[in-house]
Amino acid sequence: MMVARATALSCQWLMGTCSVNSVTLPNGKSLSSGVFVEKCKYLEESKCLGICINTCKLPTQTFFKDHMGVDLYMEPNFEDYSCQFNFGVPPPPIDTDKALKEPCLDICTNARRRRELGSSGGPDGLCPQV
């Protein structure tokens, strides 16, 4: 709960407006250990799913686990640019994380360039940056 409150207060300059909310922990209990980012500035400015995954989601989850001792599962929403931080919830294995199976964003400059050149990007149209 403390990590969620500190994150919501100290990271708005990077992420945008956010608030503490309740998440369901692996043991089934609900706790106010979540942070909901209404519209992530980082994702909105980068316009790239790969940048979100590789320079925010995965490193942030790793940092909190390895250096703070807190599990964190981040769930970015690539349609409305919101993001749910679930402190106390371990992330799923990389091969089952749904965020890593998303196609490139329509607004991605690189994706637009690939479409113009007739290339779909990565396998199954997934973002090749992931």
mmCIF file of C-alpha atoms in Angstrom:
data_model
loop_
_atom_site.group_PDB
_atom_site.id
_atom_site.type_symbol
_atom_site.label_atom_id
_atom_site.label_comp_id
_atom_site.label_asym_id
_atom_site.label_seq_id
_atom_site.Cartn_x
_atom_site.Cartn_y
_atom_site.Cartn_z
ATOM 1 C CA MET A 1 0.000 0.000 0.000
ATOM 2 C CA MET A 2 2.877 2.376 0.808
ATOM 3 C CA VAL A 3 4.565 1.717 -2.540
ATOM 4 C CA ALA A 4 1.298 2.430 -4.364
ATOM 5 C CA ARG A 5 0.809 5.710 -2.521
ATOM 6 C CA ALA A 6 4.421 6.807 -3.084
ATOM 7 C CA THR A 7 4.192 5.907 -6.789
ATOM 8 C CA ALA A 8 0.928 7.794 -7.271
ATOM 9 C CA LEU A 9 2.356 10.891 -5.582
ATOM 10 C CA SER A 10 5.845 10.931 -7.043
ATOM 11 C CA CYS A 11 5.458 9.725 -10.624
ATOM 12 C CA GLN A 12 2.723 11.926 -12.051
ATOM 13 C CA TRP A 13 5.319 14.108 -13.804
ATOM 14 C CA LEU A 14 6.228 11.083 -15.964
ATOM 15 C CA MET A 15 3.002 9.114 -16.200
ATOM 16 C CA GLY A 16 0.259 11.699 -15.858
ATOM 17 C CA THR A 17 -2.722 11.765 -13.544
ATOM 18 C CA CYS A 18 -2.964 8.639 -11.434
ATOM 19 C CA SER A 19 -4.752 7.386 -8.347
ATOM 20 C CA VAL A 20 -4.508 4.558 -5.838
ATOM 21 C CA ASN A 21 -7.084 1.806 -6.309
ATOM 22 C CA SER A 22 -7.827 -1.697 -5.064
ATOM 23 C CA VAL A 23 -6.387 -4.812 -6.651
ATOM 24 C CA THR A 24 -7.039 -8.469 -6.020
ATOM 25 C CA LEU A 25 -3.963 -10.189 -4.638
ATOM 26 C CA PRO A 26 -3.023 -13.796 -5.472
ATOM 27 C CA ASN A 27 -4.500 -14.942 -2.138
ATOM 28 C CA GLY A 28 -7.891 -13.504 -3.175
ATOM 29 C CA LYS A 29 -7.818 -10.542 -0.791
ATOM 30 C CA SER A 30 -8.426 -7.034 -2.055
ATOM 31 C CA LEU A 31 -5.954 -4.331 -1.072
ATOM 32 C CA SER A 32 -5.420 -0.677 -1.975
ATOM 33 C CA SER A 33 -2.090 -1.512 -3.577
ATOM 34 C CA GLY A 34 -2.864 -0.529 -7.142
ATOM 35 C CA VAL A 35 -2.167 2.618 -9.108
ATOM 36 C CA PHE A 36 -4.317 3.527 -12.078
ATOM 37 C CA VAL A 37 -2.695 5.837 -14.609
ATOM 38 C CA GLU A 38 -5.496 7.565 -16.505
ATOM 39 C CA LYS A 39 -3.486 8.330 -19.645
ATOM 40 C CA CYS A 40 0.211 7.525 -19.630
ATOM 41 C CA LYS A 41 2.237 10.466 -20.924
ATOM 42 C CA TYR A 42 5.173 8.170 -21.631
ATOM 43 C CA LEU A 43 3.140 5.905 -23.938
ATOM 44 C CA GLU A 44 1.270 8.815 -25.482
ATOM 45 C CA GLU A 45 4.511 10.642 -26.341
ATOM 46 C CA SER A 46 6.477 7.592 -27.528
ATOM 47 C CA LYS A 47 3.562 6.288 -29.619
ATOM 48 C CA CYS A 48 5.251 2.881 -29.523
ATOM 49 C CA LEU A 49 4.208 -0.360 -27.874
ATOM 50 C CA GLY A 50 7.800 -1.629 -27.989
ATOM 51 C CA ILE A 51 9.121 1.405 -26.119
ATOM 52 C CA CYS A 52 6.394 0.995 -23.491
ATOM 53 C CA ILE A 53 7.196 -2.698 -23.005
ATOM 54 C CA ASN A 54 11.001 -2.508 -23.171
ATOM 55 C CA THR A 55 11.746 0.773 -21.395
ATOM 56 C CA CYS A 56 8.874 0.956 -18.925
ATOM 57 C CA LYS A 57 6.796 -2.169 -18.217
ATOM 58 C CA LEU A 58 9.470 -4.890 -18.042
ATOM 59 C CA PRO A 59 12.225 -2.801 -16.379
ATOM 60 C CA THR A 60 9.784 -1.327 -13.831
ATOM 61 C CA GLN A 61 8.419 -4.756 -12.900
ATOM 62 C CA THR A 62 11.996 -6.039 -12.533
ATOM 63 C CA PHE A 63 13.105 -3.006 -10.484
ATOM 64 C CA PHE A 64 10.305 -3.325 -7.939
ATOM 65 C CA LYS A 65 10.866 -7.081 -7.543
ATOM 66 C CA ASP A 66 14.684 -7.043 -7.455
ATOM 67 C CA HIS A 67 15.356 -3.785 -5.605
ATOM 68 C CA MET A 68 12.220 -3.114 -3.561
ATOM 69 C CA GLY A 69 11.148 -6.716 -2.873
ATOM 70 C CA VAL A 70 7.625 -6.050 -4.176
ATOM 71 C CA ASP A 71 5.891 -7.968 -6.944
ATOM 72 C CA LEU A 72 4.419 -5.727 -9.625
ATOM 73 C CA TYR A 73 2.264 -6.589 -12.606
ATOM 74 C CA MET A 74 1.708 -3.674 -14.994
ATOM 75 C CA GLU A 75 -1.213 -3.811 -17.406
ATOM 76 C CA PRO A 76 -0.948 -1.139 -20.098
ATOM 77 C CA ASN A 77 -4.079 -0.495 -22.148
ATOM 78 C CA PHE A 78 -2.933 0.333 -25.662
ATOM 79 C CA GLU A 79 -6.356 1.596 -26.735
ATOM 80 C CA ASP A 80 -6.852 4.400 -24.204
ATOM 81 C CA TYR A 81 -3.203 4.669 -22.967
ATOM 82 C CA SER A 82 -4.158 3.942 -19.368
ATOM 83 C CA CYS A 83 -2.085 1.606 -17.237
ATOM 84 C CA GLN A 84 -2.898 -0.427 -14.152
ATOM 85 C CA PHE A 85 -0.065 -1.050 -11.669
ATOM 86 C CA ASN A 86 -0.832 -4.077 -9.481
ATOM 87 C CA PHE A 87 1.595 -4.036 -6.533
ATOM 88 C CA GLY A 88 1.724 -7.351 -4.681
ATOM 89 C CA VAL A 89 0.761 -9.285 -7.820
ATOM 90 C CA PRO A 90 3.504 -11.175 -9.649
ATOM 91 C CA PRO A 91 3.667 -10.658 -13.416
ATOM 92 C CA PRO A 92 2.764 -13.640 -15.582
ATOM 93 C CA PRO A 93 5.509 -15.504 -17.435
ATOM 94 C CA ILE A 94 6.754 -13.517 -20.444
ATOM 95 C CA ASP A 95 5.265 -15.999 -22.920
ATOM 96 C CA THR A 96 1.749 -15.546 -21.489
ATOM 97 C CA ASP A 97 1.782 -11.776 -20.823
ATOM 98 C CA LYS A 98 -0.988 -10.391 -23.032
ATOM 99 C CA ALA A 99 0.729 -6.986 -23.376
ATOM 100 C CA LEU A 100 3.588 -8.680 -25.226
ATOM 101 C CA LYS A 101 1.199 -10.157 -27.773
ATOM 102 C CA GLU A 102 -0.274 -6.882 -29.017
ATOM 103 C CA PRO A 103 0.093 -5.540 -32.558
ATOM 104 C CA CYS A 104 1.828 -2.252 -33.253
ATOM 105 C CA LEU A 105 -0.113 0.865 -32.361
ATOM 106 C CA ASP A 106 -1.780 2.602 -35.298
ATOM 107 C CA ILE A 107 -0.072 5.866 -34.339
ATOM 108 C CA CYS A 108 3.423 4.327 -34.235
ATOM 109 C CA THR A 109 5.681 6.096 -36.719
ATOM 110 C CA ASN A 110 7.636 2.907 -37.441
ATOM 111 C CA ALA A 111 4.457 0.879 -37.954
ATOM 112 C CA ARG A 112 3.146 3.501 -40.348
ATOM 113 C CA ARG A 113 6.404 3.334 -42.307
ATOM 114 C CA ARG A 114 6.215 -0.486 -42.453
ATOM 115 C CA ARG A 115 2.614 -0.314 -43.720
ATOM 116 C CA GLU A 116 3.686 2.107 -46.449
ATOM 117 C CA LEU A 117 6.433 -0.333 -47.468
ATOM 118 C CA GLY A 118 4.020 -3.281 -47.389
ATOM 119 C CA SER A 119 5.504 -5.028 -44.359
ATOM 120 C CA SER A 120 3.373 -6.096 -41.392
ATOM 121 C CA GLY A 121 6.233 -6.017 -38.889
ATOM 122 C CA GLY A 122 6.929 -8.961 -36.633
ATOM 123 C CA PRO A 123 5.459 -12.453 -36.672
ATOM 124 C CA ASP A 124 1.653 -12.474 -36.799
ATOM 125 C CA GLY A 125 1.687 -8.655 -37.134
ATOM 126 C CA LEU A 126 2.994 -8.235 -33.590
ATOM 127 C CA CYS A 127 5.187 -5.279 -32.758
ATOM 128 C CA PRO A 128 8.711 -6.218 -33.895
ATOM 129 C CA GLN A 129 10.131 -4.013 -31.127
ATOM 130 C CA VAL A 130 8.859 -6.391 -28.432
#
